[in-house]
Every structure is written in C-alpha cells, then in structure tokens.
Coordinates of C-alpha atoms and ligand atoms in Angstrom, one line a residue:
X1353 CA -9.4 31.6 47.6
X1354 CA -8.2 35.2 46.9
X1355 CA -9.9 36.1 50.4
X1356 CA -7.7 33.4 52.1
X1357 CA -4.8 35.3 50.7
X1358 CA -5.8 38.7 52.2
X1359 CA -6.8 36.5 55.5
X1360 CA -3.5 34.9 55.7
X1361 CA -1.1 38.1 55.2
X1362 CA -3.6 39.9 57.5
X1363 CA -2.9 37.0 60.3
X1364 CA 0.7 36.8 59.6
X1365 CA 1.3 40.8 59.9
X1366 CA -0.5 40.3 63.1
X1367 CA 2.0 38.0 64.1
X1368 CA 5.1 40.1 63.1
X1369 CA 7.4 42.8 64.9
X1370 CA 9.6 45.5 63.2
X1371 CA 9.3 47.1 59.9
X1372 CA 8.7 44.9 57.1
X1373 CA 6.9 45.3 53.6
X1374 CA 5.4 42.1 52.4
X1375 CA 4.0 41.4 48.8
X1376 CA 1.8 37.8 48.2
X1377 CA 0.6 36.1 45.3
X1378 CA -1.2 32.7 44.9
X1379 CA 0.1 30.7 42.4
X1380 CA -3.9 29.5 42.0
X1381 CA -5.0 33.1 41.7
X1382 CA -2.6 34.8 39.9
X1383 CA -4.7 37.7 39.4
X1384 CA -4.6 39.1 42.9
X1385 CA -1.8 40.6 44.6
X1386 CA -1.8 41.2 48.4
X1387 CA 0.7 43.6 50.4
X1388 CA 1.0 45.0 53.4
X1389 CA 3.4 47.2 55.4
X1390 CA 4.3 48.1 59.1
X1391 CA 7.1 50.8 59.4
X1392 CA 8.1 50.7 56.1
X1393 CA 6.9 52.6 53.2
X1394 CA 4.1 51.6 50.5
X1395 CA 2.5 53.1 47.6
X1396 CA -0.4 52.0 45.1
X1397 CA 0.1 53.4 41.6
X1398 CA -3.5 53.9 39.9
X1399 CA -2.8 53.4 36.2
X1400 CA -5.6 53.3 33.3
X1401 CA -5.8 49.3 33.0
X1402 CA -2.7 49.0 35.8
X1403 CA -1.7 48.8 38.8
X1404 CA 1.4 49.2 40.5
X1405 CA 3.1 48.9 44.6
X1406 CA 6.2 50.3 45.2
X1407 CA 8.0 52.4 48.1
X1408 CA 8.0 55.2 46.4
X1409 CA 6.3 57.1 43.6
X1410 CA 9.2 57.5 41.3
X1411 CA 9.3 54.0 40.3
X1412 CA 6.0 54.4 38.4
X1413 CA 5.6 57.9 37.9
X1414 CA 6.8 57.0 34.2
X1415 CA 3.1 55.2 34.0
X1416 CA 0.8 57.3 36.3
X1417 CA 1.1 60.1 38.9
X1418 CA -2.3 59.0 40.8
X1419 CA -1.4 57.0 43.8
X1420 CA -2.5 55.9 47.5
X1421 CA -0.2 55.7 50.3
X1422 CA -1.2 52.6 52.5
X1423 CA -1.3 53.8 56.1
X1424 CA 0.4 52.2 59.0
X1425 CA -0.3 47.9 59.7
X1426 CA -2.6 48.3 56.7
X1427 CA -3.6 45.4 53.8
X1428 CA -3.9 46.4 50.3
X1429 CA -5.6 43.1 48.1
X1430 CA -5.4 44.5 44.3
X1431 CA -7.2 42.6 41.8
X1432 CA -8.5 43.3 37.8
X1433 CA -11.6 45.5 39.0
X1434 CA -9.5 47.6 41.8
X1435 CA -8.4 47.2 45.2
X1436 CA -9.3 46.8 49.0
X1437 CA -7.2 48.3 52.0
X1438 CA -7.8 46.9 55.3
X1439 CA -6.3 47.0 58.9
X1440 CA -4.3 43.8 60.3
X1441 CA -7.4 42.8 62.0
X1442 CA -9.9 42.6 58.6
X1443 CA -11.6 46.0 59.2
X1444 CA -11.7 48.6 55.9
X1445 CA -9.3 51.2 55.9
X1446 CA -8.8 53.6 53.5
X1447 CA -5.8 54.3 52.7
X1448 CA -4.4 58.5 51.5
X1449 CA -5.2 59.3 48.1
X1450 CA -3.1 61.9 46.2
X1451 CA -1.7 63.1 42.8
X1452 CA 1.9 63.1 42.0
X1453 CA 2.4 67.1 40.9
X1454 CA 6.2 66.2 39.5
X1455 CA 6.6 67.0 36.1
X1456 CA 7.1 63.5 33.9
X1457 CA 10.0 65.3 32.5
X1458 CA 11.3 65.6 35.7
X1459 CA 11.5 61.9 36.6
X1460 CA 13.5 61.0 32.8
X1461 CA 16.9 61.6 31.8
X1462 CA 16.0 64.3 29.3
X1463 CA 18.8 63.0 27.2
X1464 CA 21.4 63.0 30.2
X1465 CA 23.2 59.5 30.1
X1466 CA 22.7 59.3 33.8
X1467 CA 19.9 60.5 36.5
X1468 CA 22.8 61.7 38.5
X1469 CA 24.2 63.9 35.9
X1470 CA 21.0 65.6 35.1
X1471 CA 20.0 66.3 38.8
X1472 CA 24.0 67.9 39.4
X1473 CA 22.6 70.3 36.0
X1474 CA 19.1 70.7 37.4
X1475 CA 20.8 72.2 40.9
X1476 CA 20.8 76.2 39.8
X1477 CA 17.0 75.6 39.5
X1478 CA 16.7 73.4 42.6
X1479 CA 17.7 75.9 44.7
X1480 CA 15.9 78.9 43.6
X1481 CA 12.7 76.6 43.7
X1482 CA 13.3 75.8 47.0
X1483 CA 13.7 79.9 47.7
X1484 CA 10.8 80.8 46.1
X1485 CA 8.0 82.7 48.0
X1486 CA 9.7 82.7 51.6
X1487 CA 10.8 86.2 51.7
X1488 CA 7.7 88.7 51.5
X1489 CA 7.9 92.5 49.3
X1490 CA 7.7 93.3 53.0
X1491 CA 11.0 91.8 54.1
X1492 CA 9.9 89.7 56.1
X1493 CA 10.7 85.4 55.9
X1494 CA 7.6 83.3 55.8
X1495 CA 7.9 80.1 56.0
X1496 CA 3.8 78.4 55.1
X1497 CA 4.7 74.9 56.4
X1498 CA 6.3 76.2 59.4
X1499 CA 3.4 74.7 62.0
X1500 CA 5.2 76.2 65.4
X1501 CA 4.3 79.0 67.2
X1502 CA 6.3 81.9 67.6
X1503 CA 5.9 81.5 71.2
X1504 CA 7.6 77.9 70.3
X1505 CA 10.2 79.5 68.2
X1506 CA 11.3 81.6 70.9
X1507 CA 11.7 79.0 73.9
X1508 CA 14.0 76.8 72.0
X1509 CA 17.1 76.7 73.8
X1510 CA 18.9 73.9 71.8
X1511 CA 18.9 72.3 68.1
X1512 CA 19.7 68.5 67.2
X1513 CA 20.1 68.0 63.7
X1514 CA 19.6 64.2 63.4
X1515 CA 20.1 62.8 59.7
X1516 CA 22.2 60.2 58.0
X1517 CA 24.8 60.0 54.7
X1518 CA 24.2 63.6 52.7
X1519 CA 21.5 64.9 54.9
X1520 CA 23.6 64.5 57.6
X1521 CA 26.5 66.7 55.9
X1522 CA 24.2 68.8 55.1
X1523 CA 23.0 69.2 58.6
X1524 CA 26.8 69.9 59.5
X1525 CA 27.3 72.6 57.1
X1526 CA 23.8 74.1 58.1
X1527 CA 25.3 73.7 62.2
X1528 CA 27.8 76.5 61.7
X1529 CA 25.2 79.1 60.0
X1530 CA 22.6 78.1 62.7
X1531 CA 24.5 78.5 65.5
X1532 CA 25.9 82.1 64.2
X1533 CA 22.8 83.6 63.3
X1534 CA 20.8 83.0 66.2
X1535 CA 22.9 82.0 68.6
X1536 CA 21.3 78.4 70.0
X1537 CA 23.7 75.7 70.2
X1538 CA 22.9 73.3 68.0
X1539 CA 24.2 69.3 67.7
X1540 CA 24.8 67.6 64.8
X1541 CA 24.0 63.9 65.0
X1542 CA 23.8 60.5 62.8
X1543 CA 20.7 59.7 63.3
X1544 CA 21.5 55.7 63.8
X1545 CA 22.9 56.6 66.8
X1546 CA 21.0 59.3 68.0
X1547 CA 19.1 56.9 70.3
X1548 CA 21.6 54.8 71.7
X1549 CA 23.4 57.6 73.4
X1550 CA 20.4 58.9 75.7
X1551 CA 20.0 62.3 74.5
X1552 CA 19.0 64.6 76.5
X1553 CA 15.8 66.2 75.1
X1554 CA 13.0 68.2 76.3
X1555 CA 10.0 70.3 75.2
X1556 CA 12.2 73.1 74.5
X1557 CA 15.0 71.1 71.9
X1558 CA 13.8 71.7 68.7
X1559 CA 15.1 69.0 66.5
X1560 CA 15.3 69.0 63.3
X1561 CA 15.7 65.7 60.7
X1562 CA 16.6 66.1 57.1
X1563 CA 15.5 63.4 54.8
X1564 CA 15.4 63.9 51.0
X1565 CA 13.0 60.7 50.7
X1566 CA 11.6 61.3 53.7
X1567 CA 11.6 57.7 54.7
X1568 CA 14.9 56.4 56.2
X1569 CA 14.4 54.6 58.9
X1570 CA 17.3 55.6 60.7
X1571 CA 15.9 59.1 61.0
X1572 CA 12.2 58.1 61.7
X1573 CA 13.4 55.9 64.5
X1574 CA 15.3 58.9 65.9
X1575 CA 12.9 61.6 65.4
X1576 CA 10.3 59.3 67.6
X1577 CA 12.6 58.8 70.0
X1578 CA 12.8 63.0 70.0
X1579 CA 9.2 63.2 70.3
X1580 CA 8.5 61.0 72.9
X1581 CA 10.4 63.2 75.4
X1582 CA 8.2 66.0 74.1
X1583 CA 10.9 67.6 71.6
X1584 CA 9.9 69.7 68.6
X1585 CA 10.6 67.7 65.3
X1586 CA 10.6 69.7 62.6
X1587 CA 11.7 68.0 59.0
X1588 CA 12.9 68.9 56.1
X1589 CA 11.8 66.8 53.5
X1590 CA 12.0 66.7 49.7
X1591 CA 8.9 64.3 49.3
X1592 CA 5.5 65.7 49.8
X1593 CA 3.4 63.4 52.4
X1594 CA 6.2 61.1 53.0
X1595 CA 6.6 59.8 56.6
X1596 CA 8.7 61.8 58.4
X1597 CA 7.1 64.8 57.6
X1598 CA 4.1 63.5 58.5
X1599 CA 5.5 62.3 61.9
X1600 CA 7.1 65.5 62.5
X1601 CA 5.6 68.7 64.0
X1602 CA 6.4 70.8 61.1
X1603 CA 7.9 70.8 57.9
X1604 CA 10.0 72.5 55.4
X1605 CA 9.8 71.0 52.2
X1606 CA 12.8 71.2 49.5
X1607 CA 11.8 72.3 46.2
X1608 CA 14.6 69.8 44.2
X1609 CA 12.2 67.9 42.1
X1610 CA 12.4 64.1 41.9
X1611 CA 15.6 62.9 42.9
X1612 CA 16.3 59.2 41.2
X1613 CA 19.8 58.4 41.1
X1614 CA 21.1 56.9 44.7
X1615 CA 23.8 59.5 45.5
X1616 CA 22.5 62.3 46.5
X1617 CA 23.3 65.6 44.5
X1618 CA 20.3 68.8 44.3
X1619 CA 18.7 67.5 47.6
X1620 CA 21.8 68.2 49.8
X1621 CA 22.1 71.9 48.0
X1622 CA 18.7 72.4 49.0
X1623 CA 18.4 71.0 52.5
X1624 CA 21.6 73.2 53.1
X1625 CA 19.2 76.2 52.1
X1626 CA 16.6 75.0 53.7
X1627 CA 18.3 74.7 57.0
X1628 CA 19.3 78.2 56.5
X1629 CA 16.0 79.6 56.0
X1630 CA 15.3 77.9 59.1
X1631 CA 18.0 79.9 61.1
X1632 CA 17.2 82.9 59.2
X1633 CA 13.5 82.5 60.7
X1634 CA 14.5 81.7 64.0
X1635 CA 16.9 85.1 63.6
X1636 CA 13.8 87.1 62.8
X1637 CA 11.3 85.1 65.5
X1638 CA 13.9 85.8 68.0
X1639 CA 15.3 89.1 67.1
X1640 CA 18.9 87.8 66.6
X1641 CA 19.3 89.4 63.6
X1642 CA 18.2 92.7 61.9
X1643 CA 15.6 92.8 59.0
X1644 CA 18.4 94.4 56.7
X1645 CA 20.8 91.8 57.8
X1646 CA 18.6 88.7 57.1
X1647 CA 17.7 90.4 53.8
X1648 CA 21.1 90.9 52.7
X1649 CA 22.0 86.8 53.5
X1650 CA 18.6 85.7 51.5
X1651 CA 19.8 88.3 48.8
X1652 CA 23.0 86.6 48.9
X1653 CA 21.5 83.1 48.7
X1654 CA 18.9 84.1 45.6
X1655 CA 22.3 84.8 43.8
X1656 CA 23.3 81.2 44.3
X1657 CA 22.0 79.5 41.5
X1658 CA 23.8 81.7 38.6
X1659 CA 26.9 80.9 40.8
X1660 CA 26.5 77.4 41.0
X1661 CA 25.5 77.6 36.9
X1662 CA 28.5 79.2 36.5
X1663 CA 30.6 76.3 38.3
X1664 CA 28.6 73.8 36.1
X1665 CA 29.8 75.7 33.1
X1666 CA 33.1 75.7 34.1
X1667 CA 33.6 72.0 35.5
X1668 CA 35.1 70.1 32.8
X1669 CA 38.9 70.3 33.7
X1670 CA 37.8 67.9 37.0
X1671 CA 36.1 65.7 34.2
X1672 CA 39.3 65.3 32.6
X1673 CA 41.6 65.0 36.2
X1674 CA 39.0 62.5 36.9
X1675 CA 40.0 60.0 34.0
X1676 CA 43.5 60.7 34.9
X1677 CA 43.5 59.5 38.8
X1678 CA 41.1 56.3 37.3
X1679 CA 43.8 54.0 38.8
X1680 CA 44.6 56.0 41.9
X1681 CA 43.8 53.2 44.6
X1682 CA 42.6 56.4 47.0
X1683 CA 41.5 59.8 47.1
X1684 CA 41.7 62.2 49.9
X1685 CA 39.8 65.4 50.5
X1686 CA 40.8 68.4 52.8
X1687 CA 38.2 71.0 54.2
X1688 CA 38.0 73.7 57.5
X1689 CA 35.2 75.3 59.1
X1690 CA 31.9 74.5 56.7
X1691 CA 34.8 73.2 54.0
X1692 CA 35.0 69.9 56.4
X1693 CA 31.4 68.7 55.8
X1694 CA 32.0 69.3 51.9
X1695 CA 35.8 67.1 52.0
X1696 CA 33.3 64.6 54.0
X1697 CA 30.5 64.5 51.1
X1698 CA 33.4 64.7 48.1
X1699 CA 34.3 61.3 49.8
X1700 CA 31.2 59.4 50.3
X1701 CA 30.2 60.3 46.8
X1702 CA 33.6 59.0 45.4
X1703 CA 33.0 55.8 47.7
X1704 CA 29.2 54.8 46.7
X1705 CA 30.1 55.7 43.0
X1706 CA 33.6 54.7 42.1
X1707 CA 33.6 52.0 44.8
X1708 CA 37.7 53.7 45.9
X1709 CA 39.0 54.3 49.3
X1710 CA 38.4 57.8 50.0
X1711 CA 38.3 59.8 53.1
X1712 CA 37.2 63.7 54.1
X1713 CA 39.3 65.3 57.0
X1714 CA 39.2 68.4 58.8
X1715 CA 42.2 69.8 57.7
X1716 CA 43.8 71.0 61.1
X1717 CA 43.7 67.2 61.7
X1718 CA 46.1 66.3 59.5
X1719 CA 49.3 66.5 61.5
X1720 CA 47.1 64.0 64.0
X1721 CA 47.2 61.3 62.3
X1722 CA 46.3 61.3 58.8
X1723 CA 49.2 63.0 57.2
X1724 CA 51.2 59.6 57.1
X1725 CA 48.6 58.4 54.4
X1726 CA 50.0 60.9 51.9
X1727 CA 52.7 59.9 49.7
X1728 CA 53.9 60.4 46.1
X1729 CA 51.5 60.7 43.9
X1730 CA 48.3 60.7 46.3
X1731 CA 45.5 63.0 45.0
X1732 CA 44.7 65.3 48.0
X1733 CA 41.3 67.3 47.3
X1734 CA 41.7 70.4 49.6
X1735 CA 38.5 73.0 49.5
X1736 CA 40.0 76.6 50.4
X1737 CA 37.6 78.9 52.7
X1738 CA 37.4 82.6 50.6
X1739 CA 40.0 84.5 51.3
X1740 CA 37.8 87.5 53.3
X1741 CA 38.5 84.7 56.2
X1742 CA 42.1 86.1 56.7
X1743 CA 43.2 83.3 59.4
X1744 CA 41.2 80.0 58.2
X1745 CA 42.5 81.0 54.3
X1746 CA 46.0 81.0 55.8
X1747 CA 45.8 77.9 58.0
X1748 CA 44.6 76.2 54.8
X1749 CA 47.0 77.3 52.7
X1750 CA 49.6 76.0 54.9
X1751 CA 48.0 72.7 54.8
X1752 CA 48.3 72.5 50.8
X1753 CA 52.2 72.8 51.5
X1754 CA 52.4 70.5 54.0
X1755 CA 50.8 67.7 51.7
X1756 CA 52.3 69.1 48.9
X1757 CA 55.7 68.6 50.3
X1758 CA 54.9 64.9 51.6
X1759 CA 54.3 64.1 47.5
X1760 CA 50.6 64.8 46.7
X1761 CA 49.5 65.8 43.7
X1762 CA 47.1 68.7 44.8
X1763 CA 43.6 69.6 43.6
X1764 CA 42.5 72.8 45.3
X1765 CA 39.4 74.4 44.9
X1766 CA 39.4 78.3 45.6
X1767 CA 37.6 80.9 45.2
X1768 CA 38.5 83.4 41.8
X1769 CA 41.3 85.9 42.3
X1770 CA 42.6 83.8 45.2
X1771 CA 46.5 84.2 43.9
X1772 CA 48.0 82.7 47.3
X1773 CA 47.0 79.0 46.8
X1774 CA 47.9 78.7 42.7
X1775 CA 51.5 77.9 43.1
X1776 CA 50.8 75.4 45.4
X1777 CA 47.9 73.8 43.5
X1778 CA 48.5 71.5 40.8
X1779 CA 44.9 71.5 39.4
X1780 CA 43.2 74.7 40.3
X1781 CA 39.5 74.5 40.1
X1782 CA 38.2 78.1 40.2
X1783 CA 34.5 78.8 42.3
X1784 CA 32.7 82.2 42.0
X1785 CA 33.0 84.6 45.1
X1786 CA 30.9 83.9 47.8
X1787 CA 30.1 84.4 51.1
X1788 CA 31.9 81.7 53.5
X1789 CA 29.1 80.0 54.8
X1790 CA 27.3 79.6 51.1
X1791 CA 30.6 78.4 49.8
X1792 CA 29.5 74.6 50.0
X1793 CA 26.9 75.4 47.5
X1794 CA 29.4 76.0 44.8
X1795 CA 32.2 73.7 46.1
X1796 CA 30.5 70.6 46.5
X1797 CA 29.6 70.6 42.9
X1798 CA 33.0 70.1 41.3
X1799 CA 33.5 67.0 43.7
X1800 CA 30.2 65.4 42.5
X1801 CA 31.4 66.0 38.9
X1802 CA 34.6 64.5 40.2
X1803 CA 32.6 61.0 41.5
X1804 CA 30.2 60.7 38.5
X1805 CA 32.9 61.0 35.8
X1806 CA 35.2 58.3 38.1
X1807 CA 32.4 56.0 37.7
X1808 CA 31.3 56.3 35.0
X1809 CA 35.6 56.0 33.7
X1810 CA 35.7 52.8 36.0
X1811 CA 32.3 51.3 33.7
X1812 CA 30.4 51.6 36.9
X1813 CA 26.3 51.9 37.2
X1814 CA 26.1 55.6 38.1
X1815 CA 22.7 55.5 38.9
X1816 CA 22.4 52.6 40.9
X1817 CA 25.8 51.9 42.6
X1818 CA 26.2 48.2 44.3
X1819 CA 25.0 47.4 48.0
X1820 CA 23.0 50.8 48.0
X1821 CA 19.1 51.9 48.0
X1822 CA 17.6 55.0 47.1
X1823 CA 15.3 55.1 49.9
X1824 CA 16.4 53.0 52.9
X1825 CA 14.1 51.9 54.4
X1826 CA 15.4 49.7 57.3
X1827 CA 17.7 50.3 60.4
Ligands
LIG3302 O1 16.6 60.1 51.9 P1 17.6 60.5 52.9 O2 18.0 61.9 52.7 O3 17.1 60.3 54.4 O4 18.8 59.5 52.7 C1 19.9 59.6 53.6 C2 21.1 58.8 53.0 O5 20.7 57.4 52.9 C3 21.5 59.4 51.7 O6 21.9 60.7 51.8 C4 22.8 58.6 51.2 O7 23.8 58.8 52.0 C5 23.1 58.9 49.7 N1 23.1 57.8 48.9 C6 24.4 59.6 49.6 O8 24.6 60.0 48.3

C-alpha cells in the first residue's frame, strides 16, 4: 500500500507543470509520508527517532542540523526505519546530504521577545562576519567563492542586479558604489520583471542576484533567463547550498547567520557589503582603483560594525517617537543619492510590520507630485547625506523646509555635528560619521527600530507579519 503512495505522487508529478511542493499521507498507512518537489524547495531533517520536511532548515534546526536537500523532480517516501529518494519516473536518486553549521543559539531568541529584534542587535557582528578573511596581510581582496576568471572579470561591460523586496534595495544602494568604483554601468532590476522586458544580455553582462534565502522564485526565474543568453550569474546568497547559488556561476555568501523573522534586517546590511566587496574586486581585477584606495574603503567598511553598535545603543528616542505616531494613518520617508533606497526600505518595513501606508521617495521628487500628501501633522522620515557632500546636504536640507513648512512633523536622521538640519528637525536622530556611500549601514537601522517598535505598539506578530512568507517560493 505504502508503495502505491510513492507510485501515485511519482505519476502525478509526472503529470504536473510549474513549481509545486507536494506532501502525501495515506490515511491506511499513517506511518509513511511521501513528498516531492519541482522548482520549489525541500529539505529532509534527520533527527534521532525523527524526521522532519520543510523548505528550509530553520524550521527544524531547533531538533537537528543533519539534513538532505531533495534534488530537482525528485520523491522522498519517509517511513519508521528511514527514507527512499527517487526520480518522477521510479529510479533511485540520492538526494545531497549536509550538516547545518549554524549555531542552535543562533536560530532562538536568546531572550529577545522577537526574532526580528535580535537579528537588528546581532547586525554589528553580521557584518564583520561577512568581512572576515577577504582582504589578505598582502592587501589584496580575495574573494574564495568567487568561481570567474579574471579574464571573465575583465570583459564585463555591464551589471544587472536582479533581486526583489530588501535584496532589491540593497542592490540599489550597492548600484551607486559599483558604478563609481569601477566604472561599468550597472542596472538595478526587480527581478519579477526582469524577464518580461527582454533584456538585453550577453556573455559579457555579469549579473548578479541577491537572495538572503536563496530561494525566491522570482529571482531564480530571472537569473535562468540571464543564463540562457550566456550571462554570468553570480549570487549572493546568505544560505549555504541553497538554489540559486547553486544555479549561479559563482557565489558570494553573506556571513548574517540564520535569519528567521520575515522582514528582512542583518541580511540587507550584509548583501550591501557584499555587493561592495564585489565592486571593490572588480576595482582591483580591472585596475580601476589603486591598492591603497581599495584598502582605505575596506578599512572604512571593517569600522562599520562599532558604528552601527553605536546606533543600536543609541536608538531608543525612535522607540519612543514610534509609540507616539501609533495612530498616524501614514508615514513618509525622504532620501537622495544612496539615502533613496534606505527612505524605500524604511517603508516597506513599516508596511509588512505595522500593516500603515507608508511610502519612500527620492527627495528631489517631491515638488513632482508627492508634496501634496503632506499635511499637518504628517510624519515625514527624511535621511540627510553627510555633510562632506556640500550640494546633496544642501538640496536636502532644503527639502526638510519645504515639508516642514506644508505641516510635517519632521524626523531627520543626520550625521553627528550636522548643526544645519537641527532647527528644522523635530526629532533628530543622530548617526556616527561616515563615509556617504556606507551611510545606509547605519541609517537603515533606526528605521527598522522604527517598524518593529510600531508593531509591536499596534499588538502586531513581529515575526511573522500577515499575507507574508519568509522564503517565497513561488512567482
Ligand atoms: O530571500 P530573499 O532575499 O530573496 O527575499 C526577497 C524578499 O522576499 C524579502 O527581502 C522581503 O521583501 C522581506 N520580507 C522584506 O523585509
């Protein structure tokens, strides 16, 4: 009877299109359990006396960290003495074996109230993991995972980011950096609609697709699309073996550690570095840069973490405007140059956490349109480049009056010392000194603070906000 289960998913997979995961039990053999998947993730947990399927290893990692990733149109049938993988057609397979190397720790709250909160504190550290060991005593950047060829390197004559929600912010912030240190213009794309537009792509586009979980759909669908007209994928992933990296060419892999709750908080800090050590390498590769001057930007970056533990420690005024704007029925955030992709993630996370209408804009679009939405009262976010950038500091002070005038009650994040913005801002949130393109390392923190605290003021599930997956896993 139990075979008749394994023969009849096999026959119905074979019958199926698309991505699907499927799960089966008998009710007159309730001690066997057959899945399969096409295009969609699925892991076996391997516990003492247990046995566990989910799409990712998190959600057993709690009970055991040995697992096996069933490969493409494959059939696992799990039963009391172990389990059987086979293809869609009845032959064995085997399916990848591996250990989880996460820290159980890592994967609880460690007396946080929420995931979320705990991954915003763990970011200092998530960053300087995902640092460690690429720059050589030598000076020189090595990146291990990095599977292209110089000679590769060298012949790229255009970047496509492709990524979707955070990832994708983060692959806007990482667009200006790239496209200043080495010079190749570079495209910032969502990756649900990278497809639909008929890229153009050829051997020499490097793209690259940035996926904490490392298996959205969206992005997997795009990045094929990439290869198949011969592009270079490279990932950058924050889930060892997961399937985009393994569908890519290369990989970078993020060093943030288990990321559980659904918004997204260490894993955009890190893919924003990671992205960066990617244009640093291409610097080097391609002699865009100096030595000293791509040692001075990775010195910069390795001081990151103390200044983003410094931001933590200073955060709670935003706790505390937070419970005040509770009621505000929407929240609007201002940003310029890499400030924009930061007003853009300060939004979503207010909107998948506190479920309130809130919108980023690029701040020199204001006066085209969305001006008229501020009123009295309105609480206007506004991120303020460091002042060292004379003309885009100005401009954006100028916006804080403009909204400030119309009636909004003004939070402005800026860096310390910046004595031009405090009398327009009526809560000033203070980041450390930093260069402008590392800025949204320390300013996007304050704005997650912002989104977790609204929730959790509003009695909302920070962890695992309404309509939304951790991992999603269809287009
Ligand atoms: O795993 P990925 O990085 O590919 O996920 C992409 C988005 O689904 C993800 O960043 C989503 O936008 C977050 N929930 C935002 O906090």
């Amino acid at each position: 009877m139990g075979a008749d289960l394994t023969t009849a998913m096999q026959r119905v997979c074979k019958q199926l299109d698309g991505a699907f995961t499927l799960v089966a039990v008998a009710c007159d053999d309730p001690d066997r359990v057959v899945a399969a998947r096409r295009n969609s993730p699925l892991v076996i947990g391997l516990g003492a006396d247990e046995t566990f399927l989910a799409s990712d290893v998190a959600a057993f990692i709690e009970h055991t960290r040995d697992a096996v990733e069933l490969g493409q149109d494959q059939v696992v049938t799990i039963t009391r003495s172990g389990f059987e993988v086979t293809d869609f057609a009845g032959n064995p397979a085997e399916g990848k074996r591996f250990h989880v190397d996460w820290d159980i720790a890592a994967a609880e709250k460690a007396g946080y109230d929420y995931f979320m909160l705990k991954e915003i504190a763990e970011q200092p550290k998530a960053i300087a993991d995902t640092l460690l060991g690429r720059y050589t005593a030598a000076g020189r950047l090595q990146l291990d995972e990095m599977r292209l060829s110089d000679e590769e390197l060298r012949a790229i004559d255009k970047i496509i980011i492709i990524a979707c929600g955070t990832a994708f912010h983060a692959g806007l912030v990482a667009k200006y950096a790239i496209e200043h240190w080495t010079r190749i213009p570079c495209e910032v794309e969502l990756a649900s609609e990278f497809r639909y537009r008929d890229p153009i792509v050829d051997r020499d586009t490097m793209v690259i697709a940035i996926s904490q979980s490392g298996e959205t759909m969206d992005t997997l669908m795009a990045l094929r699309h990439a290869r198949d007209q011969r592009a270079k994928v490279l990932a950058i992933s924050n889930t060892n073996g997961s399937t985009i990296p393994r569908a890519s060419d290369a990989v970078l892999y993020t060093h943030a550690g288990p990321e559980i709750a659904v918004a997204s908080t260490k894993a955009f800090l890190t893919q924003i570095v990671a992205c960066y050590l990617i244009a640093l390498y291409l610097a080097q590769v391609r002699g865009t840069m100096f030595g000293d001057e791509i040692g001075a930007i990775v010195d910069e970056l390795e001081q990151t973490p103390a200044a983003v533990a410094k931001v933590l420690a200073t955060v709670e005024p935003v706790r505390v405007v937070a419970r005040e704007l509770r009621d505000a029925p929407a929240v609007l955030f201002l940003g310029r140059h890499v400030g924009y992709p930061v007003a853009l993630e300060g939004a979503l996370k207010l909107k998948e956490l506190a479920y309130m209408h809130a919108e980023g804009f690029a701040a020199g679009e204001l006066k085209h349109g969305p001006i008229a939405l501020v009123e009295e009262g309105v609480p206007v976010f506004v991120v303020v480049p460091p002042q060292g950038r004379g003309q885009l500091h100005e401009k954006m002070v100028s916006n804080i009056q403009e909204v400030r005038a119309r009636g909004a009650r003004t939070i402005v994040l800026a860096e310390e010392g910046d004595e031009a913005v405090a009398p327009y801002a009526d809560q000033l949130v203070t980041l450390p000194s930093v260069p402008t393109l590392l800025q949204p390392l320390v300013a996007t923190v304050p704005l997650q603070v912002f989104a977790c605290e609204m929730a959790t003021a509003k009695g909302h599930d920070v962890d695992q906000p309404r309509n939304l997956a951790k991992s999603v896993t269809v287009e």
